[in-house]
PDB file of C-alpha atoms and ligand atoms in Angstrom:
ATOM      1  CA  MET A  21      72.126  67.988  69.685  1.00 68.00           C
ATOM      2  CA  PRO A  22      71.250  68.260  73.400  1.00 75.00           C
ATOM      3  CA  GLU A  23      73.011  71.137  75.152  1.00 74.00           C
ATOM      4  CA  GLU A  24      75.090  68.845  77.421  1.00 74.00           C
ATOM      5  CA  GLU A  25      76.539  66.981  74.403  1.00 77.00           C
ATOM      6  CA  LYS A  26      77.944  70.069  72.643  1.00 81.00           C
ATOM      7  CA  PHE A  27      81.637  70.671  72.078  1.00 90.00           C
ATOM      8  CA  ARG A  28      82.914  73.103  74.711  1.00 93.00           C
ATOM      9  CA  ILE A  29      86.178  74.930  74.408  1.00 93.00           C
ATOM     10  CA  GLU A  30      86.918  74.375  78.126  1.00 95.00           C
ATOM     11  CA  ASP A  31      87.103  70.629  77.373  1.00 97.00           C
ATOM     12  CA  ILE A  32      89.652  71.096  74.586  1.00 97.00           C
ATOM     13  CA  GLU A  33      92.540  69.417  76.420  1.00 98.00           C
ATOM     14  CA  LYS A  34      90.406  66.290  76.880  1.00 98.00           C
ATOM     15  CA  TRP A  35      89.455  66.241  73.190  1.00 98.00           C
ATOM     16  CA  LYS A  36      93.120  66.580  72.259  1.00 98.00           C
ATOM     17  CA  ARG A  37      94.175  63.852  74.644  1.00 98.00           C
ATOM     18  CA  ALA A  38      91.506  61.481  73.283  1.00 98.00           C
ATOM     19  CA  GLY A  39      92.961  62.231  69.847  1.00 98.00           C
ATOM     20  CA  ARG A  40      96.565  61.569  70.848  1.00 98.00           C
ATOM     21  CA  ILE A  41      95.651  58.242  72.436  1.00 98.00           C
ATOM     22  CA  GLY A  42      93.512  57.307  69.412  1.00 98.00           C
ATOM     23  CA  ALA A  43      96.398  58.054  67.055  1.00 98.00           C
ATOM     24  CA  GLU A  44      98.872  56.068  69.133  1.00 98.00           C
ATOM     25  CA  ALA A  45      96.484  53.096  69.383  1.00 98.00           C
ATOM     26  CA  ARG A  46      95.819  53.257  65.620  1.00 98.00           C
ATOM     27  CA  GLU A  47      99.542  53.186  64.802  1.00 98.00           C
ATOM     28  CA  TYR A  48     100.088  50.367  67.289  1.00 98.00           C
ATOM     29  CA  GLY A  49      97.158  48.463  65.732  1.00 98.00           C
ATOM     30  CA  LYS A  50      98.593  49.050  62.272  1.00 98.00           C
ATOM     31  CA  SER A  51     101.862  47.458  63.388  1.00 98.00           C
ATOM     32  CA  LEU A  52      99.952  44.327  64.451  1.00 98.00           C
ATOM     33  CA  MET A  53      98.062  43.957  61.183  1.00 98.00           C
ATOM     34  CA  LYS A  54     100.247  41.336  59.512  1.00 98.00           C
ATOM     35  CA  GLU A  55      99.527  38.137  57.639  1.00 98.00           C
ATOM     36  CA  GLY A  56      98.538  35.409  60.098  1.00 98.00           C
ATOM     37  CA  ALA A  57      97.475  37.778  62.909  1.00 98.00           C
ATOM     38  CA  ALA A  58      94.079  37.008  64.456  1.00 98.00           C
ATOM     39  CA  LEU A  59      91.506  39.816  64.374  1.00 98.00           C
ATOM     40  CA  ALA A  60      90.341  39.045  67.930  1.00 98.00           C
ATOM     41  CA  ASP A  61      93.914  39.266  69.175  1.00 98.00           C
ATOM     42  CA  ILE A  62      94.556  42.587  67.404  1.00 98.00           C
ATOM     43  CA  ALA A  63      91.337  44.101  68.775  1.00 98.00           C
ATOM     44  CA  GLU A  64      92.136  42.953  72.319  1.00 98.00           C
ATOM     45  CA  LYS A  65      95.669  44.353  72.153  1.00 98.00           C
ATOM     46  CA  ILE A  66      94.482  47.726  70.812  1.00 98.00           C
ATOM     47  CA  GLU A  67      91.881  48.020  73.534  1.00 98.00           C
ATOM     48  CA  ALA A  68      94.472  47.100  76.194  1.00 98.00           C
ATOM     49  CA  LYS A  69      96.796  49.785  74.764  1.00 98.00           C
ATOM     50  CA  VAL A  70      94.087  52.443  75.031  1.00 98.00           C
ATOM     51  CA  ALA A  71      93.456  51.476  78.657  1.00 98.00           C
ATOM     52  CA  GLN A  72      97.185  51.545  79.380  1.00 98.00           C
ATOM     53  CA  LEU A  73      97.385  55.064  77.903  1.00 98.00           C
ATOM     54  CA  GLY A  74      94.583  56.192  80.224  1.00 98.00           C
ATOM     55  CA  GLY A  75      91.674  56.283  77.776  1.00 98.00           C
ATOM     56  CA  THR A  76      88.468  54.312  77.515  1.00 98.00           C
ATOM     57  CA  MET A  77      87.036  52.981  74.261  1.00 98.00           C
ATOM     58  CA  ALA A  78      84.416  55.304  72.767  1.00 98.00           C
ATOM     59  CA  PHE A  79      83.459  52.259  70.715  1.00 98.00           C
ATOM     60  CA  PRO A  80      85.095  48.837  70.235  1.00 98.00           C
ATOM     61  CA  ALA A  81      88.065  48.363  67.909  1.00 98.00           C
ATOM     62  CA  GLN A  82      86.758  47.124  64.575  1.00 98.00           C
ATOM     63  CA  ILE A  83      88.658  45.436  61.773  1.00 98.00           C
ATOM     64  CA  SER A  84      86.698  45.067  58.548  1.00 98.00           C
ATOM     65  CA  ARG A  85      88.261  43.236  55.633  1.00 98.00           C
ATOM     66  CA  ASN A  86      87.889  43.538  51.858  1.00 98.00           C
ATOM     67  CA  TYR A  87      84.290  44.285  50.767  1.00 98.00           C
ATOM     68  CA  LEU A  88      83.239  44.863  54.392  1.00 98.00           C
ATOM     69  CA  ALA A  89      83.478  48.618  54.877  1.00 98.00           C
ATOM     70  CA  ALA A  90      82.898  48.847  58.630  1.00 98.00           C
ATOM     71  CA  HIS A  91      81.495  47.393  61.868  1.00 98.00           C
ATOM     72  CA  TYR A  92      83.181  43.986  61.772  1.00 98.00           C
ATOM     73  CA  CYS A  93      84.037  43.332  65.404  1.00 98.00           C
ATOM     74  CA  PRO A  94      85.417  39.908  66.358  1.00 98.00           C
ATOM     75  CA  ASP A  95      83.644  38.061  69.158  1.00 97.00           C
ATOM     76  CA  ILE A  96      85.634  36.074  71.695  1.00 95.00           C
ATOM     77  CA  GLU A  97      85.775  32.911  69.576  1.00 95.00           C
ATOM     78  CA  ASP A  98      86.424  34.602  66.228  1.00 97.00           C
ATOM     79  CA  LYS A  99      89.220  32.689  64.488  1.00 98.00           C
ATOM     80  CA  THR A 100      89.592  35.007  61.485  1.00 98.00           C
ATOM     81  CA  ILE A 101      93.200  35.747  60.610  1.00 98.00           C
ATOM     82  CA  LEU A 102      94.592  38.307  58.208  1.00 98.00           C
ATOM     83  CA  GLU A 103      95.573  36.780  54.882  1.00 98.00           C
ATOM     84  CA  ASN A 104      97.683  37.793  51.936  1.00 98.00           C
ATOM     85  CA  GLY A 105      95.639  40.119  49.717  1.00 98.00           C
ATOM     86  CA  ASP A 106      93.455  41.440  52.551  1.00 98.00           C
ATOM     87  CA  MET A 107      92.334  45.072  52.536  1.00 98.00           C
ATOM     88  CA  ALA A 108      91.822  45.629  56.270  1.00 98.00           C
ATOM     89  CA  LYS A 109      90.283  48.735  57.789  1.00 98.00           C
ATOM     90  CA  LEU A 110      90.981  49.489  61.453  1.00 98.00           C
ATOM     91  CA  ASP A 111      88.503  51.883  63.073  1.00 98.00           C
ATOM     92  CA  LEU A 112      88.665  52.898  66.718  1.00 98.00           C
ATOM     93  CA  GLY A 113      87.386  55.533  69.095  1.00 98.00           C
ATOM     94  CA  VAL A 114      88.738  56.813  72.402  1.00 98.00           C
ATOM     95  CA  SER A 115      86.930  58.706  75.129  1.00 98.00           C
ATOM     96  CA  ILE A 116      88.354  60.919  77.843  1.00 98.00           C
ATOM     97  CA  ASP A 117      85.424  61.743  80.134  1.00 97.00           C
ATOM     98  CA  GLY A 118      83.134  61.603  77.079  1.00 96.00           C
ATOM     99  CA  CYS A 119      85.383  63.740  74.853  1.00 97.00           C
ATOM    100  CA  ILE A 120      85.914  61.562  71.813  1.00 98.00           C
ATOM    101  CA  SER A 121      88.326  60.781  69.018  1.00 98.00           C
ATOM    102  CA  ASP A 122      87.386  58.654  66.003  1.00 98.00           C
ATOM    103  CA  THR A 123      90.118  57.500  63.624  1.00 98.00           C
ATOM    104  CA  ALA A 124      90.667  54.837  60.990  1.00 99.00           C
ATOM    105  CA  CYS A 125      93.278  53.552  58.575  1.00 98.00           C
ATOM    106  CA  THR A 126      93.612  50.840  55.949  1.00 99.00           C
ATOM    107  CA  VAL A 127      96.315  48.193  55.705  1.00 98.00           C
ATOM    108  CA  TYR A 128      96.621  46.281  52.443  1.00 98.00           C
ATOM    109  CA  LEU A 129      98.543  43.003  52.668  1.00 98.00           C
ATOM    110  CA  GLY A 130      99.512  42.424  49.081  1.00 98.00           C
ATOM    111  CA  ASP A 131     101.375  43.554  45.978  1.00 98.00           C
ATOM    112  CA  ASP A 132      98.586  44.589  43.626  1.00 98.00           C
ATOM    113  CA  THR A 133      99.149  48.134  42.365  1.00 98.00           C
ATOM    114  CA  ALA A 134      95.453  48.911  41.919  1.00 98.00           C
ATOM    115  CA  MET A 135      94.793  47.871  45.523  1.00 98.00           C
ATOM    116  CA  LYS A 136      97.658  50.050  46.763  1.00 98.00           C
ATOM    117  CA  ASN A 137      96.064  52.919  44.844  1.00 98.00           C
ATOM    118  CA  LEU A 138      92.732  52.189  46.515  1.00 98.00           C
ATOM    119  CA  VAL A 139      94.397  52.670  49.922  1.00 98.00           C
ATOM    120  CA  GLU A 140      95.938  55.918  48.615  1.00 98.00           C
ATOM    121  CA  ALA A 141      92.564  57.176  47.333  1.00 98.00           C
ATOM    122  CA  SER A 142      90.798  57.443  50.706  1.00 98.00           C
ATOM    123  CA  LEU A 143      93.990  58.771  52.298  1.00 98.00           C
ATOM    124  CA  ALA A 144      94.464  61.425  49.594  1.00 98.00           C
ATOM    125  CA  ALA A 145      90.824  62.471  49.923  1.00 98.00           C
ATOM    126  CA  LEU A 146      91.290  62.932  53.671  1.00 98.00           C
ATOM    127  CA  GLU A 147      94.553  64.843  53.182  1.00 98.00           C
ATOM    128  CA  ASN A 148      93.051  67.129  50.550  1.00 98.00           C
ATOM    129  CA  VAL A 149      90.100  67.910  52.808  1.00 98.00           C
ATOM    130  CA  SER A 150      92.466  68.493  55.743  1.00 98.00           C
ATOM    131  CA  LYS A 151      94.136  71.309  53.769  1.00 97.00           C
ATOM    132  CA  MET A 152      90.760  72.996  53.139  1.00 96.00           C
ATOM    133  CA  MET A 153      89.414  72.742  56.668  1.00 96.00           C
ATOM    134  CA  ARG A 154      88.858  76.068  58.421  1.00 95.00           C
ATOM    135  CA  ASP A 155      86.329  77.720  60.688  1.00 95.00           C
ATOM    136  CA  GLY A 156      83.243  78.352  58.548  1.00 94.00           C
ATOM    137  CA  ILE A 157      83.920  75.830  55.764  1.00 96.00           C
ATOM    138  CA  GLU A 158      80.808  74.790  53.781  1.00 96.00           C
ATOM    139  CA  ILE A 159      79.877  71.132  54.205  1.00 96.00           C
ATOM    140  CA  GLY A 160      79.195  70.756  50.471  1.00 97.00           C
ATOM    141  CA  LYS A 161      82.801  71.646  49.642  1.00 97.00           C
ATOM    142  CA  ILE A 162      84.125  68.745  51.710  1.00 98.00           C
ATOM    143  CA  GLY A 163      82.108  66.080  49.904  1.00 97.00           C
ATOM    144  CA  THR A 164      82.915  67.673  46.569  1.00 98.00           C
ATOM    145  CA  GLU A 165      86.648  67.376  47.262  1.00 98.00           C
ATOM    146  CA  ILE A 166      86.310  63.789  48.530  1.00 98.00           C
ATOM    147  CA  GLN A 167      84.419  62.736  45.410  1.00 98.00           C
ATOM    148  CA  ARG A 168      86.804  64.619  43.125  1.00 98.00           C
ATOM    149  CA  THR A 169      89.893  63.016  44.675  1.00 98.00           C
ATOM    150  CA  ILE A 170      88.540  59.469  44.725  1.00 98.00           C
ATOM    151  CA  THR A 171      87.041  59.490  41.231  1.00 98.00           C
ATOM    152  CA  SER A 172      90.188  61.114  39.793  1.00 98.00           C
ATOM    153  CA  MET A 173      92.050  57.999  40.959  1.00 98.00           C
ATOM    154  CA  GLY A 174      89.560  55.690  39.272  1.00 98.00           C
ATOM    155  CA  PHE A 175      87.440  54.640  42.261  1.00 98.00           C
ATOM    156  CA  SER A 176      84.058  55.551  43.757  1.00 98.00           C
ATOM    157  CA  PRO A 177      83.277  57.111  47.134  1.00 98.00           C
ATOM    158  CA  ILE A 178      80.782  55.227  49.280  1.00 98.00           C
ATOM    159  CA  ARG A 179      77.700  57.416  49.228  1.00 98.00           C
ATOM    160  CA  ASN A 180      75.809  56.094  52.229  1.00 98.00           C
ATOM    161  CA  LEU A 181      78.676  56.344  54.707  1.00 98.00           C
ATOM    162  CA  SER A 182      79.425  59.844  55.961  1.00 98.00           C
ATOM    163  CA  GLY A 183      81.574  61.936  58.194  1.00 98.00           C
ATOM    164  CA  HIS A 184      79.749  63.258  61.241  1.00 97.00           C
ATOM    165  CA  GLY A 185      79.747  65.471  64.269  1.00 97.00           C
ATOM    166  CA  LEU A 186      81.092  64.234  67.595  1.00 97.00           C
ATOM    167  CA  GLY A 187      79.589  65.291  70.907  1.00 96.00           C
ATOM    168  CA  LYS A 188      80.227  64.557  74.536  1.00 95.00           C
ATOM    169  CA  PHE A 189      79.356  60.863  74.962  1.00 94.00           C
ATOM    170  CA  SER A 190      77.999  60.951  71.398  1.00 95.00           C
ATOM    171  CA  ILE A 191      80.001  59.274  68.641  1.00 95.00           C
ATOM    172  CA  HIS A 192      77.611  60.237  65.835  1.00 94.00           C
ATOM    173  CA  CYS A 193      75.697  63.472  65.780  1.00 93.00           C
ATOM    174  CA  ASP A 194      74.796  66.303  63.432  1.00 94.00           C
ATOM    175  CA  PRO A 195      75.944  67.411  61.011  1.00 95.00           C
ATOM    176  CA  SER A 196      76.381  64.581  58.539  1.00 96.00           C
ATOM    177  CA  ILE A 197      79.309  65.181  56.138  1.00 97.00           C
ATOM    178  CA  PRO A 198      78.548  63.392  52.843  1.00 97.00           C
ATOM    179  CA  ASN A 199      81.422  61.693  51.006  1.00 98.00           C
ATOM    180  CA  PHE A 200      80.149  63.013  47.656  1.00 97.00           C
ATOM    181  CA  ALA A 201      79.418  66.392  46.123  1.00 96.00           C
ATOM    182  CA  THR A 202      76.378  68.222  47.505  1.00 95.00           C
ATOM    183  CA  THR A 203      75.327  71.867  47.397  1.00 93.00           C
ATOM    184  CA  SER A 204      75.090  72.124  51.198  1.00 92.00           C
ATOM    185  CA  LYS A 205      76.043  75.636  52.296  1.00 91.00           C
ATOM    186  CA  ASN A 206      75.866  74.747  55.989  1.00 93.00           C
ATOM    187  CA  LEU A 207      78.971  75.926  57.794  1.00 92.00           C
ATOM    188  CA  LEU A 208      81.150  74.096  60.273  1.00 91.00           C
ATOM    189  CA  SER A 209      82.126  76.171  63.275  1.00 93.00           C
ATOM    190  CA  ASN A 210      83.007  75.511  66.916  1.00 94.00           C
ATOM    191  CA  GLN A 211      82.516  71.774  66.752  1.00 95.00           C
ATOM    192  CA  ALA A 212      84.202  68.389  66.679  1.00 97.00           C
ATOM    193  CA  ILE A 213      83.896  66.572  63.356  1.00 97.00           C
ATOM    194  CA  ALA A 214      85.035  63.212  62.017  1.00 98.00           C
ATOM    195  CA  ILE A 215      85.867  63.115  58.302  1.00 98.00           C
ATOM    196  CA  GLU A 216      86.013  59.604  56.846  1.00 98.00           C
ATOM    197  CA  PRO A 217      86.288  59.078  53.111  1.00 98.00           C
ATOM    198  CA  PHE A 218      85.630  55.535  51.892  1.00 98.00           C
ATOM    199  CA  ALA A 219      86.862  54.535  48.417  1.00 99.00           C
ATOM    200  CA  THR A 220      85.735  51.409  46.600  1.00 98.00           C
ATOM    201  CA  THR A 221      86.170  49.495  43.362  1.00 98.00           C
ATOM    202  CA  GLY A 222      82.424  48.769  43.572  1.00 98.00           C
ATOM    203  CA  THR A 223      79.278  50.827  43.043  1.00 98.00           C
ATOM    204  CA  GLY A 224      79.633  52.758  46.310  1.00 98.00           C
ATOM    205  CA  ILE A 225      76.734  51.615  48.481  1.00 98.00           C
ATOM    206  CA  VAL A 226      76.883  49.574  51.684  1.00 98.00           C
ATOM    207  CA  VAL A 227      74.216  47.304  53.151  1.00 98.00           C
ATOM    208  CA  ASP A 228      73.849  45.462  56.477  1.00 98.00           C
ATOM    209  CA  SER A 229      75.488  42.062  56.317  1.00 98.00           C
ATOM    210  CA  GLY A 230      75.582  39.364  58.981  1.00 94.00           C
ATOM    211  CA  THR A 231      75.482  39.199  62.749  1.00 96.00           C
ATOM    212  CA  ALA A 232      76.028  42.356  64.788  1.00 97.00           C
ATOM    213  CA  ASN A 233      78.737  42.237  67.437  1.00 98.00           C
ATOM    214  CA  VAL A 234      78.505  45.945  68.279  1.00 98.00           C
ATOM    215  CA  PHE A 235      75.574  47.482  70.144  1.00 98.00           C
ATOM    216  CA  SER A 236      74.582  50.569  72.062  1.00 97.00           C
ATOM    217  CA  MET A 237      71.930  51.419  74.603  1.00 97.00           C
ATOM    218  CA  PRO A 238      70.652  54.938  73.946  1.00 92.00           C
ATOM    219  CA  HIS A 239      68.041  54.755  76.740  1.00 89.00           C
ATOM    220  CA  LYS A 240      67.682  52.411  79.644  1.00 89.00           C
ATOM    221  CA  LYS A 241      64.528  50.345  80.025  1.00 89.00           C
ATOM    222  CA  PRO A 242      63.657  47.935  82.835  1.00 89.00           C
ATOM    223  CA  VAL A 243      63.887  44.201  82.134  1.00 91.00           C
ATOM    224  CA  ARG A 244      62.509  41.288  84.114  1.00 90.00           C
ATOM    225  CA  ASP A 245      64.728  38.216  84.027  1.00 93.00           C
ATOM    226  CA  ALA A 246      67.785  37.918  86.266  1.00 96.00           C
ATOM    227  CA  ILE A 247      70.407  37.143  83.598  1.00 97.00           C
ATOM    228  CA  THR A 248      69.410  40.068  81.420  1.00 97.00           C
ATOM    229  CA  ARG A 249      69.327  42.379  84.421  1.00 96.00           C
ATOM    230  CA  LYS A 250      72.833  41.325  85.393  1.00 97.00           C
ATOM    231  CA  VAL A 251      74.157  41.979  81.857  1.00 97.00           C
ATOM    232  CA  LEU A 252      72.239  45.244  81.652  1.00 97.00           C
ATOM    233  CA  ALA A 253      74.001  46.520  84.774  1.00 96.00           C
ATOM    234  CA  GLN A 254      77.311  46.027  82.944  1.00 98.00           C
ATOM    235  CA  ILE A 255      76.008  47.699  79.768  1.00 98.00           C
ATOM    236  CA  GLU A 256      75.044  50.769  81.813  1.00 96.00           C
ATOM    237  CA  GLU A 257      78.730  51.310  82.537  1.00 96.00           C
ATOM    238  CA  TYR A 258      79.319  52.092  78.847  1.00 96.00           C
ATOM    239  CA  ASN A 259      77.406  55.394  79.258  1.00 93.00           C
ATOM    240  CA  GLY A 260      75.376  54.971  76.085  1.00 94.00           C
ATOM    241  CA  LEU A 261      78.499  54.460  73.968  1.00 96.00           C
ATOM    242  CA  PRO A 262      78.781  51.396  71.691  1.00 98.00           C
ATOM    243  CA  PHE A 263      80.178  48.194  73.171  1.00 98.00           C
ATOM    244  CA  ALA A 264      81.271  44.800  71.863  1.00 98.00           C
ATOM    245  CA  ARG A 265      79.684  41.391  72.367  1.00 98.00           C
ATOM    246  CA  ARG A 266      83.267  40.317  73.155  1.00 98.00           C
ATOM    247  CA  TRP A 267      83.373  42.651  76.199  1.00 98.00           C
ATOM    248  CA  LEU A 268      80.309  40.958  77.672  1.00 98.00           C
ATOM    249  CA  GLU A 269      81.693  37.512  76.818  1.00 98.00           C
ATOM    250  CA  LYS A 270      84.654  38.266  79.073  1.00 97.00           C
ATOM    251  CA  LYS A 271      82.399  39.149  82.032  1.00 97.00           C
ATOM    252  CA  PHE A 272      79.668  36.547  81.593  1.00 98.00           C
ATOM    253  CA  SER A 273      79.386  33.212  79.838  1.00 96.00           C
ATOM    254  CA  ARG A 274      79.013  33.298  76.079  1.00 96.00           C
ATOM    255  CA  ALA A 275      75.517  31.863  76.395  1.00 97.00           C
ATOM    256  CA  GLU A 276      74.464  34.440  79.002  1.00 98.00           C
ATOM    257  CA  ALA A 277      75.748  37.306  76.867  1.00 98.00           C
ATOM    258  CA  ALA A 278      73.929  35.974  73.793  1.00 98.00           C
ATOM    259  CA  PHE A 279      70.724  35.415  75.750  1.00 98.00           C
ATOM    260  CA  ALA A 280      70.729  38.910  77.260  1.00 98.00           C
ATOM    261  CA  LEU A 281      71.641  40.606  73.970  1.00 98.00           C
ATOM    262  CA  ARG A 282      68.799  38.789  72.150  1.00 97.00           C
ATOM    263  CA  ASN A 283      66.379  39.798  74.870  1.00 96.00           C
ATOM    264  CA  LEU A 284      67.443  43.429  74.897  1.00 97.00           C
ATOM    265  CA  ILE A 285      67.233  43.673  71.118  1.00 96.00           C
ATOM    266  CA  LYS A 286      63.787  42.082  71.050  1.00 94.00           C
ATOM    267  CA  ASN A 287      62.632  44.665  73.617  1.00 94.00           C
ATOM    268  CA  ASP A 288      64.122  47.596  71.656  1.00 95.00           C
ATOM    269  CA  VAL A 289      66.569  48.437  74.442  1.00 96.00           C
ATOM    270  CA  LEU A 290      69.666  48.089  72.231  1.00 97.00           C
ATOM    271  CA  VAL A 291      70.636  49.360  68.816  1.00 96.00           C
ATOM    272  CA  GLU A 292      72.629  46.865  66.693  1.00 97.00           C
ATOM    273  CA  TYR A 293      75.442  47.753  64.293  1.00 98.00           C
ATOM    274  CA  PRO A 294      75.863  44.814  61.892  1.00 98.00           C
ATOM    275  CA  PRO A 295      78.828  44.654  59.503  1.00 98.00           C
ATOM    276  CA  LEU A 296      78.404  46.881  56.447  1.00 98.00           C
ATOM    277  CA  ALA A 297      79.187  45.248  53.105  1.00 98.00           C
ATOM    278  CA  GLU A 298      79.768  47.004  49.796  1.00 98.00           C
ATOM    279  CA  VAL A 299      76.727  45.891  47.823  1.00 98.00           C
ATOM    280  CA  SER A 300      78.648  44.813  44.700  1.00 98.00           C
ATOM    281  CA  LYS A 301      81.433  43.251  46.818  1.00 98.00           C
ATOM    282  CA  GLY A 302      83.915  45.891  45.717  1.00 98.00           C
ATOM    283  CA  MET A 303      87.091  46.287  47.751  1.00 98.00           C
ATOM    284  CA  VAL A 304      86.887  49.171  50.246  1.00 99.00           C
ATOM    285  CA  SER A 305      89.478  51.475  51.816  1.00 99.00           C
ATOM    286  CA  GLN A 306      88.917  54.099  54.515  1.00 98.00           C
ATOM    287  CA  ALA A 307      90.833  56.874  56.236  1.00 98.00           C
ATOM    288  CA  GLU A 308      89.537  58.953  59.127  1.00 98.00           C
ATOM    289  CA  HIS A 309      90.606  61.771  61.416  1.00 98.00           C
ATOM    290  CA  THR A 310      88.914  63.846  64.097  1.00 98.00           C
ATOM    291  CA  PHE A 311      88.948  67.632  63.619  1.00 98.00           C
ATOM    292  CA  LEU A 312      88.269  70.390  66.127  1.00 97.00           C
ATOM    293  CA  ILE A 313      87.016  73.394  64.205  1.00 96.00           C
ATOM    294  CA  ILE A 314      87.438  76.434  66.402  1.00 94.00           C
ATOM    295  CA  LYS A 315      87.905  80.186  65.965  1.00 91.00           C
ATOM    296  CA  ASP A 316      91.687  79.961  66.276  1.00 87.00           C
ATOM    297  CA  GLY A 317      91.917  77.408  63.474  1.00 91.00           C
ATOM    298  CA  VAL A 318      91.606  73.696  62.970  1.00 97.00           C
ATOM    299  CA  ILE A 319      93.187  70.983  65.091  1.00 98.00           C
ATOM    300  CA  ILE A 320      93.438  67.441  63.767  1.00 98.00           C
ATOM    301  CA  THR A 321      93.484  65.559  67.057  1.00 98.00           C
ATOM    302  CA  THR A 322      94.334  62.114  65.627  1.00 98.00           C
ATOM    303  CA  LEU A 323      97.324  62.961  63.401  1.00 97.00           C
TER     304      LEU A 323
HETATM  305 MN1   MN B 406      85.507  55.661  62.784  1.00 52.11          MN
HETATM  306 MN1   MN B 407      83.419  58.036  62.264  1.00 52.11          MN
END
């Protein structure tokens, strides 16, 4: 990772604050996730809460239901409501001057015991890993424990979604932390890490599915037409962090936002993050916390 993105101990209070706000916004979001609640409304309220607490979004609030594992982000006209039987994952990230927290939880709106156990499986995997975390832990041991916990409860981990490093203004960086057993002896030390076990009733692979409503601009490139330039100026304010189509739809017309996004994607200016679906349409649960792994011990910022 570039030098300026690395975790620095002098920023620790900002990392902790991003974590506290992320945790509070997650719990607030959880309280809104009831039958009949609209996804767009929940996302808007969570994002307003983060702003009110003094944070900015490190990436948009995302609420992915059932066999969608991640990256479902309502646009401004999304009418989806939570229904009885939904397995809804809330994933959100907060930034304080580029110091990031990344946290997720699952709310199941039903009475099925197996589905309640599915929620427990990703949570138990995260809790078991939390107990093992220390300065110098081997990456392979984390995935081994995640796989062991989830399979012991009768489910499968999702193999192509991973935990990851967090850097300043970087929501995904090295190292990758697989959610299954590997022999990696690489050690974690002096870094910020997100651990995010996913458990599923399916085969444990996700694939891109449907229209992306989350994007990022890793590098700026010049564009010619006036509408796209106007939208691009707004996108620059996100500092390379992911943003939602919905955010642009509040600043411009829906048509202008769509036009500019299409243009920027065609010209390879933006990266798209489409919803991720479990390939066999298995139900999916997720739990996620942000960890600071430092000499003095381990801090879970999003508890
Ligand atoms: Mn996340
Ligand atoms: Mn993450």
